[in-house]
XYZ file of C-alpha atoms in Angstrom:
773
model
C 24.520 63.769 52.437
C 27.016 62.436 51.267
C 30.197 62.605 53.425
C 32.731 64.501 52.505
C 35.154 63.569 49.769
C 38.617 64.112 51.096
C 40.444 64.982 47.142
C 37.645 66.822 45.196
C 37.501 65.482 41.956
C 37.950 67.982 39.376
C 37.526 67.665 35.232
C 41.373 66.845 34.390
C 43.280 63.121 34.230
C 45.389 64.220 37.337
C 42.708 65.382 39.132
C 43.586 63.106 42.467
C 46.368 64.557 43.720
C 49.905 62.707 44.732
C 52.441 63.168 47.406
C 55.757 64.058 45.574
C 58.908 63.538 47.192
C 60.429 67.108 47.682
C 62.828 67.696 45.386
C 66.580 69.986 46.557
C 66.037 73.609 45.775
C 68.207 76.398 44.739
C 68.013 80.110 46.176
C 66.923 80.821 42.503
C 64.295 77.962 42.446
C 62.888 78.926 45.603
C 62.359 82.664 44.429
C 61.320 80.815 40.410
C 58.287 79.384 42.680
C 57.486 82.251 44.769
C 56.637 84.318 41.572
C 54.911 81.795 40.737
C 52.246 81.136 43.340
C 52.471 85.182 43.519
C 51.135 85.454 40.231
C 48.523 82.332 40.581
C 47.324 83.830 44.016
C 47.150 87.557 42.434
C 45.058 85.773 39.610
C 43.192 84.100 42.211
C 42.273 86.610 44.569
C 40.933 88.658 41.539
C 38.582 85.594 40.579
C 37.777 85.492 44.037
C 36.711 89.070 44.364
C 35.001 88.754 40.938
C 32.969 85.861 42.190
C 32.403 87.240 46.116
C 31.704 90.629 44.473
C 29.974 90.618 40.515
C 30.027 94.139 40.291
C 33.239 94.823 41.965
C 35.311 92.356 40.498
C 34.338 93.695 37.292
C 36.109 96.878 38.425
C 39.587 97.291 36.984
C 38.839 95.221 34.451
C 36.456 96.532 32.272
C 33.698 94.699 33.095
C 30.918 96.629 33.799
C 28.914 95.157 30.911
C 29.229 92.242 32.566
C 28.905 93.244 35.950
C 24.866 95.102 35.143
C 24.611 91.342 32.306
C 24.556 89.741 36.413
C 21.290 89.708 37.218
C 20.021 89.500 33.832
C 20.979 86.044 32.038
C 18.366 85.348 29.630
C 15.679 82.930 30.546
C 16.804 80.406 27.664
C 19.884 79.617 29.207
C 18.735 77.787 32.627
C 17.376 75.390 30.379
C 17.967 76.216 26.527
C 16.147 74.845 24.081
C 18.899 71.894 23.216
C 19.716 70.680 19.797
C 17.701 67.125 19.228
C 17.514 63.776 17.401
C 14.278 64.091 15.075
C 12.428 60.359 14.093
C 10.423 60.003 11.077
C 8.262 57.218 11.483
C 5.506 55.788 8.611
C 2.415 55.724 8.545
C 2.109 52.144 11.697
C 5.081 53.719 13.739
C 8.092 52.275 11.872
C 10.394 54.137 12.178
C 11.680 55.485 8.811
C 15.302 57.476 9.964
C 16.586 59.317 12.330
C 17.789 63.248 11.413
C 20.163 65.068 13.181
C 22.305 67.970 13.835
C 22.876 66.341 17.251
C 22.413 62.703 18.056
C 20.425 63.757 21.502
C 16.991 63.038 23.404
C 16.504 65.238 25.716
C 15.265 62.699 28.713
C 14.430 63.399 33.082
C 16.213 63.418 35.418
C 13.939 59.673 36.411
C 14.462 58.162 33.001
C 18.414 58.170 33.838
C 20.089 56.002 35.908
C 20.923 56.468 39.290
C 24.338 54.703 38.992
C 25.008 57.278 35.944
C 24.056 60.529 38.295
C 26.068 59.874 41.123
C 29.128 58.418 39.099
C 29.021 61.540 37.458
C 29.236 63.731 40.480
C 31.878 61.853 41.288
C 34.806 62.364 39.333
C 33.698 65.364 36.894
C 32.800 67.577 41.382
C 32.780 65.307 44.045
C 31.478 67.656 46.586
C 28.715 69.281 44.103
C 26.155 69.346 46.560
C 27.889 71.006 49.691
C 29.117 73.841 47.747
C 27.429 77.003 45.732
C 28.049 77.483 42.022
C 32.278 77.959 43.098
C 34.527 75.677 45.047
C 36.380 78.192 47.125
C 38.025 75.064 48.479
C 38.677 73.626 44.755
C 40.151 76.567 43.772
C 42.146 77.896 46.399
C 43.745 73.701 46.159
C 44.336 74.735 42.279
C 46.163 77.649 42.505
C 48.617 76.147 45.246
C 49.200 73.078 43.118
C 49.569 75.083 40.010
C 52.121 77.344 41.349
C 53.863 74.689 43.670
C 54.219 72.652 39.834
C 54.670 75.453 37.652
C 51.659 75.120 34.743
C 48.630 74.763 35.353
C 48.192 71.175 35.750
C 44.373 71.216 38.012
C 41.181 72.810 37.266
C 38.746 73.629 39.519
C 35.782 74.538 37.873
C 32.786 72.792 39.800
C 29.919 70.862 37.691
C 27.535 74.590 37.212
C 30.151 75.980 35.659
C 31.212 72.865 33.068
C 27.706 73.481 32.159
C 27.821 76.776 31.375
C 30.082 76.210 29.135
C 28.289 73.443 27.033
C 25.063 76.089 26.658
C 27.839 78.587 25.146
C 29.276 75.747 22.855
C 25.493 75.053 22.471
C 24.595 78.048 21.885
C 27.131 78.866 19.102
C 26.061 75.427 16.673
C 28.104 75.118 13.884
C 29.043 78.243 13.861
C 33.138 77.294 14.405
C 34.295 81.213 15.075
C 31.086 81.283 17.319
C 32.334 77.713 19.449
C 35.987 78.843 19.209
C 34.945 82.486 21.235
C 32.267 80.213 23.560
C 35.675 77.861 24.287
C 38.131 81.022 24.755
C 40.050 81.099 28.140
C 40.420 85.016 28.685
C 39.324 86.263 32.304
C 36.338 88.221 30.964
C 35.279 85.289 29.295
C 36.143 83.209 32.968
C 33.847 85.688 35.097
C 30.768 85.798 32.814
C 31.177 82.307 33.059
C 31.529 82.324 37.082
C 28.644 84.865 37.172
C 26.376 82.367 35.026
C 27.388 79.827 37.633
C 26.322 81.640 41.146
C 22.606 82.900 39.479
C 21.702 79.066 37.791
C 22.693 78.034 41.514
C 20.016 80.583 42.427
C 17.669 79.645 39.792
C 17.783 76.060 39.996
C 17.784 72.747 42.260
C 21.278 70.804 42.187
C 19.550 68.006 40.534
C 17.732 70.368 37.720
C 21.176 71.378 36.912
C 22.625 67.457 36.875
C 19.754 66.734 34.722
C 20.593 69.193 32.298
C 24.376 68.711 32.674
C 23.594 65.106 31.533
C 21.634 66.130 28.893
C 23.904 68.620 26.971
C 27.628 67.529 27.671
C 29.317 65.432 24.572
C 30.268 61.761 25.726
C 32.023 60.942 21.230
C 30.974 59.578 18.488
C 28.439 61.766 17.668
C 26.325 61.048 21.362
C 25.041 64.131 23.300
C 23.618 63.727 26.451
C 23.322 60.071 28.038
C 20.299 58.975 26.627
C 22.039 59.082 23.123
C 25.535 58.068 24.768
C 23.644 54.818 26.131
C 21.974 53.920 23.023
C 25.049 54.433 21.210
C 28.069 52.218 23.105
C 25.547 49.550 25.277
C 21.981 49.815 22.837
C 19.719 50.435 26.277
C 17.842 53.101 27.563
C 19.606 55.368 29.823
C 17.908 54.326 33.056
C 19.012 50.842 32.717
C 22.282 51.711 32.584
C 24.478 49.104 35.418
C 27.291 49.992 37.386
C 30.383 49.184 35.093
C 28.197 50.876 32.126
C 27.381 54.451 33.903
C 30.967 54.708 34.767
C 32.371 54.154 32.016
C 30.584 56.937 30.317
C 31.296 59.267 32.755
C 34.628 58.668 32.528
C 33.897 59.484 29.102
C 33.502 63.231 29.445
C 36.386 64.531 29.850
C 38.026 63.222 27.467
C 36.355 61.361 24.657
C 38.414 60.838 22.301
C 41.364 59.044 24.600
C 39.153 57.180 26.582
C 36.521 55.819 23.268
C 36.438 52.168 24.199
C 36.366 51.524 20.287
C 39.762 52.637 19.141
C 40.820 52.651 22.919
C 39.541 49.869 25.287
C 42.460 49.667 27.807
C 41.918 53.279 27.865
C 38.525 53.100 28.440
C 38.918 50.461 31.220
C 40.770 52.046 32.978
C 39.128 55.325 33.595
C 36.215 53.053 33.771
C 38.045 51.988 37.055
C 38.500 55.457 38.223
C 35.359 55.799 38.933
C 34.251 53.564 40.466
C 36.984 54.178 43.020
C 35.891 57.534 43.403
C 32.738 56.161 43.996
C 33.994 53.519 46.798
C 36.186 57.177 47.844
C 32.983 59.405 48.031
C 31.395 56.162 50.201
C 28.298 55.872 47.036
C 28.854 52.020 46.715
C 30.837 49.276 48.397
C 34.062 48.122 48.092
C 32.080 44.724 46.921
C 30.096 45.962 44.302
C 33.316 47.653 43.401
C 34.953 45.016 42.946
C 32.177 43.488 40.993
C 31.919 46.655 38.626
C 36.266 46.123 38.294
C 35.947 42.704 37.068
C 33.718 42.797 34.009
C 34.156 44.089 31.078
C 33.575 47.308 29.339
C 29.995 44.842 27.375
C 29.810 47.212 24.752
C 26.820 46.749 22.504
C 27.945 49.507 20.426
C 25.444 50.938 17.215
C 26.838 53.309 14.843
C 25.850 56.886 14.534
C 22.838 56.718 11.649
C 22.034 60.161 10.092
C 19.761 61.142 7.718
C 17.638 59.932 4.945
C 20.538 57.769 3.999
C 19.506 55.870 6.887
C 16.176 55.245 5.351
C 15.296 51.720 5.030
C 12.966 50.186 2.158
C 13.769 52.619 -0.032
C 12.182 55.495 1.564
C 14.912 57.960 1.817
C 13.086 60.182 -0.880
C 10.128 60.409 0.961
C 11.686 60.681 4.011
C 13.890 64.059 2.034
C 9.932 64.941 0.874
C 8.923 65.024 4.475
C 12.205 67.579 5.375
C 11.310 70.230 2.238
C 7.744 70.093 4.190
C 8.933 71.180 7.556
C 11.676 73.863 5.904
C 9.283 75.177 3.540
C 5.825 75.424 4.886
C 4.377 78.184 6.916
C 3.069 76.419 9.371
C 6.195 74.788 10.961
C 7.202 79.098 11.122
C 6.296 82.400 9.593
C 10.066 82.278 8.108
C 13.154 80.395 6.596
C 14.822 80.881 9.314
C 13.050 79.600 12.482
C 11.302 76.249 10.465
C 14.984 75.532 10.164
C 15.649 76.003 13.241
C 12.360 73.791 14.356
C 14.645 71.495 11.893
C 17.814 71.520 13.125
C 16.627 71.766 16.767
C 15.184 68.672 16.148
C 13.686 67.002 19.601
C 10.281 66.100 17.337
C 8.539 62.278 16.470
C 6.923 63.096 12.928
C 4.074 60.715 12.288
C 3.643 60.363 8.158
C 1.680 58.919 6.086
C 4.124 56.576 4.244
C 1.990 52.901 3.988
C 4.315 50.698 4.226
C 3.085 47.944 2.948
C 2.285 49.688 0.100
C 5.961 51.262 0.060
C 7.063 47.846 -0.461
C 4.668 47.231 -3.173
C 5.644 50.028 -5.118
C 9.490 50.017 -5.097
C 9.614 45.998 -5.699
C 7.837 46.987 -8.369
C 10.105 49.154 -9.803
C 13.506 47.299 -8.934
C 12.482 44.298 -9.906
C 10.903 45.706 -13.698
C 13.942 48.503 -13.655
C 17.045 47.227 -12.613
C 19.263 50.304 -11.241
C 22.133 49.558 -14.310
C 19.663 50.417 -16.671
C 19.891 53.468 -19.117
C 16.910 54.375 -17.866
C 15.232 54.868 -14.457
C 11.385 54.430 -13.199
C 9.980 56.320 -10.314
C 5.951 55.928 -8.848
C 3.895 57.215 -6.462
C 1.032 56.108 -4.759
C -2.359 59.085 -3.184
C -5.137 58.477 -1.502
C -8.003 59.775 -3.251
C -10.424 62.207 -0.552
C -7.246 63.205 0.924
C -3.602 63.502 -0.733
C -2.112 61.561 1.660
C 1.194 60.080 0.433
C 0.878 56.669 0.435
C 4.498 55.449 -1.204
C 6.717 56.940 -3.310
C 9.866 54.913 -5.168
C 11.709 55.140 -7.438
C 14.772 52.488 -8.769
C 18.273 54.434 -8.335
C 18.595 53.967 -4.523
C 19.208 57.416 -2.373
C 22.377 58.293 -2.015
C 25.420 60.062 -2.846
C 28.054 57.178 -4.993
C 27.407 57.557 -8.742
C 29.594 54.455 -9.480
C 26.790 53.134 -7.642
C 23.491 54.451 -9.699
C 22.337 56.222 -6.195
C 21.177 59.860 -6.674
C 19.148 62.103 -3.939
C 17.259 63.859 -6.754
C 13.432 62.628 -6.192
C 12.563 62.012 -9.196
C 8.717 61.731 -7.964
C 8.740 65.319 -7.020
C 8.934 68.910 -8.089
C 12.197 70.480 -7.678
C 11.292 72.717 -5.317
C 10.297 69.591 -3.059
C 13.659 68.336 -3.558
C 12.977 66.909 -7.386
C 14.295 67.580 -10.694
C 12.992 69.562 -13.500
C 10.216 66.928 -14.409
C 9.207 64.998 -16.859
C 6.629 65.447 -20.325
C 3.615 63.469 -19.064
C 2.778 62.917 -23.249
C -1.140 62.069 -22.930
C -1.505 61.749 -19.407
C -2.462 65.516 -19.393
C -5.425 64.523 -22.243
C -7.896 63.711 -19.330
C -7.664 67.144 -18.172
C -7.680 68.837 -20.903
C -11.706 66.314 -21.225
C -12.457 67.882 -17.530
C -11.407 71.518 -18.662
C -14.454 71.019 -21.649
C -16.999 69.320 -19.978
C -17.329 71.749 -17.470
C -16.806 74.379 -20.023
C -20.366 72.168 -21.054
C -20.029 70.037 -24.084
C -21.310 66.936 -23.501
C -19.704 62.599 -22.752
C -20.143 62.442 -26.590
C -18.275 65.263 -27.949
C -17.614 64.762 -31.486
C -14.443 65.987 -33.764
C -13.611 65.113 -37.359
C -10.034 64.820 -35.907
C -8.056 64.713 -38.552
C -4.808 62.118 -39.438
C -2.911 65.641 -39.690
C -4.150 68.449 -38.992
C -2.716 72.497 -38.872
C -1.925 73.858 -35.186
C -5.040 76.211 -35.297
C -5.656 79.662 -33.915
C -6.378 79.340 -29.730
C -7.442 81.965 -26.989
C -5.544 82.428 -24.385
C -5.916 84.558 -20.619
C -5.426 87.354 -22.255
C -5.689 87.418 -26.187
C -4.832 84.866 -28.980
C -2.198 82.281 -30.394
C -1.203 81.962 -33.769
C 0.213 79.301 -36.190
C 2.630 81.251 -37.853
C 3.752 78.093 -39.320
C 0.489 77.042 -41.381
C 0.982 74.925 -44.355
C 4.418 73.484 -43.546
C 5.378 70.349 -41.430
C 6.040 72.079 -37.797
C 3.200 74.380 -38.108
C 0.988 70.898 -37.378
C 0.113 67.990 -35.714
C -0.417 64.367 -36.509
C -1.759 61.165 -35.019
C 0.397 58.000 -34.341
C -0.729 56.048 -36.827
C -1.833 56.880 -40.246
C -5.708 54.503 -39.972
C -6.039 57.217 -36.956
C -9.527 58.926 -39.074
C -11.825 60.741 -37.873
C -14.518 61.431 -36.872
C -14.031 60.602 -32.901
C -16.622 61.169 -29.957
C -15.142 61.881 -26.173
C -14.438 58.080 -24.906
C -13.385 56.550 -28.112
C -9.961 59.565 -29.004
C -9.520 59.504 -24.925
C -9.268 54.864 -25.611
C -7.177 55.399 -28.696
C -5.024 59.010 -27.497
C -6.451 60.398 -30.738
C -4.387 63.919 -30.871
C -6.080 65.785 -32.784
C -9.108 65.501 -31.299
C -7.533 67.064 -27.924
C -5.983 69.579 -30.403
C -9.552 70.497 -31.514
C -11.139 70.065 -27.776
C -8.746 72.488 -27.436
C -9.511 74.890 -29.974
C -13.395 74.655 -28.600
C -12.605 75.926 -25.429
C -9.240 77.603 -25.616
C -6.126 77.276 -23.522
C -7.225 79.379 -20.472
C -9.635 76.662 -20.027
C -7.179 74.077 -19.968
C -4.601 75.775 -17.463
C -7.457 76.953 -15.049
C -8.286 72.798 -15.097
C -3.964 71.918 -14.066
C -4.432 74.154 -11.888
C -7.169 73.194 -9.846
C -5.840 69.569 -10.173
C -2.552 70.873 -8.808
C -0.539 71.399 -11.773
C -0.059 74.769 -10.771
C 3.321 75.383 -12.729
C 6.089 73.377 -14.499
C 8.312 70.975 -12.647
C 11.138 73.180 -12.026
C 8.413 76.120 -10.748
C 8.130 78.210 -14.352
C 4.453 79.102 -15.175
C 2.527 76.683 -17.681
C 3.287 78.053 -21.012
C -0.730 78.822 -23.139
C 0.436 77.478 -25.793
C -1.748 73.970 -28.455
C 0.963 71.430 -27.344
C -0.368 72.150 -23.701
C -3.647 69.318 -23.651
C -0.632 67.328 -25.176
C 1.466 66.876 -22.425
C 4.249 68.800 -23.410
C 5.144 70.569 -20.035
C 6.953 68.545 -17.336
C 5.705 67.816 -14.236
C 6.072 65.110 -11.551
C 4.742 61.731 -11.046
C 3.151 62.724 -7.384
C 1.121 65.795 -9.570
C 0.047 63.494 -11.990
C -1.164 60.569 -9.540
C -2.783 63.609 -7.728
C -5.014 64.922 -10.764
C -5.723 61.107 -10.774
C -6.966 60.871 -7.297
C -9.066 63.746 -8.096
C -10.956 62.085 -10.504
C -10.906 59.245 -8.320
C -12.616 61.294 -5.798
C -15.005 62.865 -7.857
C -13.688 65.422 -8.512
C -12.980 66.915 -4.881
C -8.577 67.640 -4.991
C -6.872 67.573 -2.017
C -3.341 68.778 -1.735
C -0.001 66.653 -1.177
C -0.281 65.618 2.282
C 2.753 63.373 4.023
C 2.372 63.783 7.765
C -0.183 62.993 9.724
C 1.127 63.981 13.072
C 4.207 65.940 14.941
C 4.982 65.983 18.647
C 7.824 66.635 20.970
C 9.446 64.358 22.773
C 7.594 65.184 25.844
C 3.991 64.318 23.928
C 3.555 67.767 23.109
C 1.382 68.351 20.012
C 3.060 70.396 17.041
C 0.847 72.048 14.705
C 0.854 70.191 11.065
C -0.293 70.934 7.838
C -3.982 70.353 7.480
C -5.947 68.472 4.737
C -6.810 70.999 1.646
C -9.252 69.729 -0.120
C -11.231 71.810 -2.785
C -13.993 71.251 -5.026
C -11.760 71.151 -8.587
C -14.407 69.850 -10.828
C -18.610 68.448 -10.484
C -18.806 65.689 -9.586
C -20.551 65.345 -12.835
C -17.760 65.603 -14.847
C -15.775 63.709 -12.362
C -18.436 60.502 -13.842
C -17.849 61.381 -17.531
C -14.286 61.343 -16.852
C -13.468 57.865 -14.557
C -16.079 55.831 -16.938
C -13.884 57.296 -20.192
C -11.207 56.313 -18.123
C -12.471 52.982 -17.344
C -12.517 52.661 -21.100
C -8.953 53.335 -21.672
C -8.278 49.767 -19.289
C -11.041 48.010 -21.268
C -11.205 46.074 -24.689
C -9.798 48.599 -27.870
C -7.625 50.362 -25.032
C -4.243 50.981 -24.592
C -4.430 49.738 -20.972
C -6.486 46.895 -21.983
C -3.772 44.771 -20.603
C -3.405 46.252 -17.502
C -5.999 44.284 -15.012
C -5.275 44.006 -11.679
C -5.082 40.216 -10.149
C -8.016 40.708 -8.291
C -9.742 42.042 -11.272
C -11.309 44.819 -10.073
C -12.189 48.290 -11.542
C -9.338 50.331 -12.846
C -9.249 53.200 -14.613
C -6.363 55.172 -16.124
C -4.104 56.654 -19.216
C -0.779 56.064 -20.696
C 1.125 58.779 -22.174
C 4.720 58.202 -25.006
C 6.391 61.307 -25.597
C 8.170 62.171 -28.432
C 10.954 59.668 -29.842
C 9.957 57.431 -26.914
C 12.524 59.329 -24.281
C 9.696 59.330 -21.615
C 6.720 56.757 -20.952
C 3.902 57.127 -18.516
C 1.142 55.589 -16.913
C -1.343 56.676 -14.339
C -4.517 54.305 -12.840
C -6.800 54.060 -10.316
C -8.829 52.338 -8.316
C -11.728 53.684 -6.247
C -9.546 54.285 -3.350
C -5.846 54.056 -4.845
C -4.412 56.774 -7.637
C -0.797 55.413 -8.736
C 1.310 57.272 -11.340
C 4.328 56.057 -13.054
C 6.798 57.534 -14.703
C 9.969 55.513 -17.036
C 12.667 57.176 -18.725
C 16.554 59.115 -18.261
C 15.967 61.978 -16.318
C 19.508 63.200 -17.774
C 20.229 61.964 -21.076
C 16.979 61.772 -22.684
C 16.750 58.147 -23.527
C 15.119 57.107 -26.481
C 13.745 53.870 -25.757
C 14.423 51.546 -28.395
C 16.187 48.472 -28.885
C 16.443 48.719 -25.433
C 16.932 45.934 -22.236
C 15.285 47.208 -19.825
C 14.951 44.886 -16.561
C 16.604 41.983 -18.208
C 13.968 42.509 -21.054
C 14.381 43.746 -24.753
C 12.296 45.729 -26.293
C 12.067 47.125 -29.414
C 9.879 50.347 -28.163
C 8.683 51.059 -25.136
C 4.659 52.594 -25.050
C 2.968 53.592 -21.877
C 1.282 50.210 -21.572
C 4.226 48.393 -22.123
C 7.280 49.982 -20.065
C 5.485 52.093 -17.382
C 1.962 49.801 -17.380
C 3.287 47.319 -15.719
C 5.550 48.609 -13.180
C 2.160 50.055 -12.342
C -0.268 46.891 -12.814
C 2.808 44.441 -9.949
C 2.991 47.281 -7.628
C -1.468 48.302 -7.475
C -1.855 44.617 -7.589
C 0.172 43.964 -4.434
C -0.867 47.145 -2.839
C -4.689 46.794 -3.349
C -4.425 43.024 -1.541
C -6.991 43.126 1.316
C -7.741 46.941 0.287
C -11.958 47.001 -0.157
C -13.381 46.960 -3.322
C -14.880 50.819 -4.379
C -16.185 51.131 -7.486
C -16.687 54.272 -9.061
C -19.717 56.059 -10.083
C -19.820 56.037 -13.675
C -22.302 57.043 -16.006
C -23.550 55.452 -19.521
C -21.748 56.915 -22.396
C -23.686 55.517 -25.859
C -21.148 54.477 -28.229
C -20.694 56.307 -31.118
C -22.666 55.908 -34.573
C -21.431 53.406 -36.460
C -18.543 55.148 -38.881
C -19.486 55.868 -41.896
C -17.292 56.291 -45.530
C -18.319 60.343 -45.428
C -17.885 62.745 -43.000
C -17.229 66.384 -43.100
C -16.975 69.232 -40.824
C -19.114 72.514 -40.801
C -17.241 75.384 -41.706
C -16.032 77.261 -38.533
C -17.489 74.724 -35.913
C -15.183 71.833 -34.929
C -17.256 70.250 -32.970
C -20.236 69.871 -36.337
C -20.042 66.660 -37.915
C -21.746 65.339 -41.001
C -21.427 61.997 -42.146
C -23.238 60.105 -44.734
C -22.480 56.627 -46.771
C -21.698 53.355 -45.866
C -21.778 52.211 -42.291
C -18.198 51.155 -41.204
C -16.861 50.156 -37.394
C -16.728 52.235 -34.875
C -13.174 52.277 -34.251
C -10.138 50.946 -35.875
C -8.901 47.274 -35.095
C -5.586 47.651 -36.705
C -2.796 50.909 -36.741
C 0.033 51.801 -34.706
C 0.779 52.124 -30.757
C -2.512 54.336 -30.063
C -0.770 56.632 -28.345
C 0.501 56.203 -25.556
C -0.419 52.421 -25.175
C 0.230 49.315 -27.175
C 1.029 48.800 -30.266
C -2.499 47.522 -31.818
C -2.823 44.616 -34.643
C -0.669 44.475 -37.539
C -0.835 48.005 -38.735
C 2.252 50.582 -38.051
C 4.593 51.223 -35.186
C 5.399 54.160 -35.081
C 5.130 56.915 -37.377
C 6.672 60.441 -37.833
C 7.034 62.652 -34.718
C 4.187 65.624 -34.528
C 5.630 69.062 -35.210
C 5.785 70.878 -32.456
C 3.986 74.818 -32.901
C 6.112 77.783 -32.389
C 7.273 77.763 -28.111
C 6.543 74.542 -27.614
C 8.903 71.520 -26.284
C 7.693 68.297 -27.506
C 4.599 67.127 -29.730
C 2.791 65.921 -27.078
C 2.462 61.465 -26.352
C 2.641 59.351 -29.130
């Protein structure tokens, strides 16, 4: 062992004893010192008795329980689960954010600089390797010195005792009352700490205790443990600390505020030099090493604490927050919310997520350049991988933050309320493919035909538990129109989807029943509204009047791309602890939502939306690859959507005002004036730009399609058989298949020179919005 130091170190600024000139004392003063010394000696005797004879020492102090607890020190007291920082990474290993209750990374002894370990011992407890849990010489010396001064000017806590106190404070967490209790300087608490220290010295080696101490102690500026401190002040790992750096950090422990090198560099350097002198005194470094170390500047390379999702780069803060909600809510991370919260708060995790940095950049760039943060509306976009449910991008115009004057928000517009989002947005005609999928699964054909009048009363519809009836028949509020006066049937599925004909899908709902629509929505991940309420079985359901999120819609369309296989959203690929141990993560959950044949028809129909005559015909990608999708615009243009996909990537874009519901008419968005916003003219170009960038370099994956015959040429006179909306008979002169002119096509861009508006469809009782326009 190293030579014994002449003067034991303590954790007090004045721990080095210096002889003082003896002053002349009066008889009264001498008596006073004698009394003080006697009192201190009695106290010291009690403490020593408690140390040497733990059970006996408790007698007379009312600490019988403490004596019994001496032999039953909790197992987790030896090496408690310390709160550590959690790091969240993207799919390529890039750091998204670091989150922590306490910024700490637990490391092993061989990951610590030898200079650091020795410096901490020399300044805190120079006889650490020579005494047990209690330094009796130190106690006697402290009693003598304190008695001489008449005040408690010197302590005698060993490094092991300090470790015990730190463990108690750590266990208290953020409970201020518990922290105060752990720091109370009472006789009973002191005896308990001493007993725990004795037991620790029996169970752990000195090297283990020192390592634990260096991992738990506080070094200021939110840095707990030597690894965090080394990164905070010098931007390097603890194993790479040199002598002057180690000495400065060791000196901080006694009083991180007083010796703060950022605020008090002179005091910090003086304290550092004191540590260096101690190391010389204890013959752990040479005088020459000390001279060189003391001549060195502090050499700070300071990094501000960066905690939480608010520090995430490239607009990843919302996804980071989504990951936090996953960990705190998914049962795979703990049976109770308390267990899951503890896992997150304790930290020490490396969370490797599904976020693709290139696709994230593409989405963030598109929502930021097409919609300015100062605009009265905002945009959000989610990208999902078909067949896996992996979330590859999550972006929105408004930055993640709390500064309202900068248009920041912590509400994630891409997700449901339970996952950090708001109440969602009405998807309009984005919902119509769900109705079509339900109809195909119910046995209707890909050429299903309805008379699709320009306006019709909401028909009676079957629900899961009964029947919905229209109590306002014959009145405007009891009917539903198409967007344009020229939109008059009959129509078949492919044509009706391309033009987004409201009355067609209302008649389809009537034939299959609202229950079938609701059940299909549930299978596709629309388990309820974004606010957590269940979907209501109302006729306007199929026209997209019930609020959902972009993540939900992106996943619906990803299911179509995956030929009917629905996969629940997945944000985490893998989690490890800091020592590399794997932590269980939510598995991929994929189930068939529909037959492959149904999905193939839906894909073929939605391809038509992006082709000539469809509402999204101008949204092709830069490389010309095959795309499918659907526009959507709600009543009064308060929300507009485009959700589209390739064979291997689905993306959903929402555009609108999350709070005030701004009608998007005569509005400037992204520096461009728009008389009226539709799905193809507002969110569509955002999707087009983002997806063009995102698919660059990806292999093209064509859809499996089916041939859907074009509808018969329109005849002058078409009638519907009584009681059967699917039975249409047409006679008379031939006409073209689709109207050449007309309105905006229920979500798309205006066609031809016809009307661009049209009155808002009336809403059946209980509905909130008429659906897509």
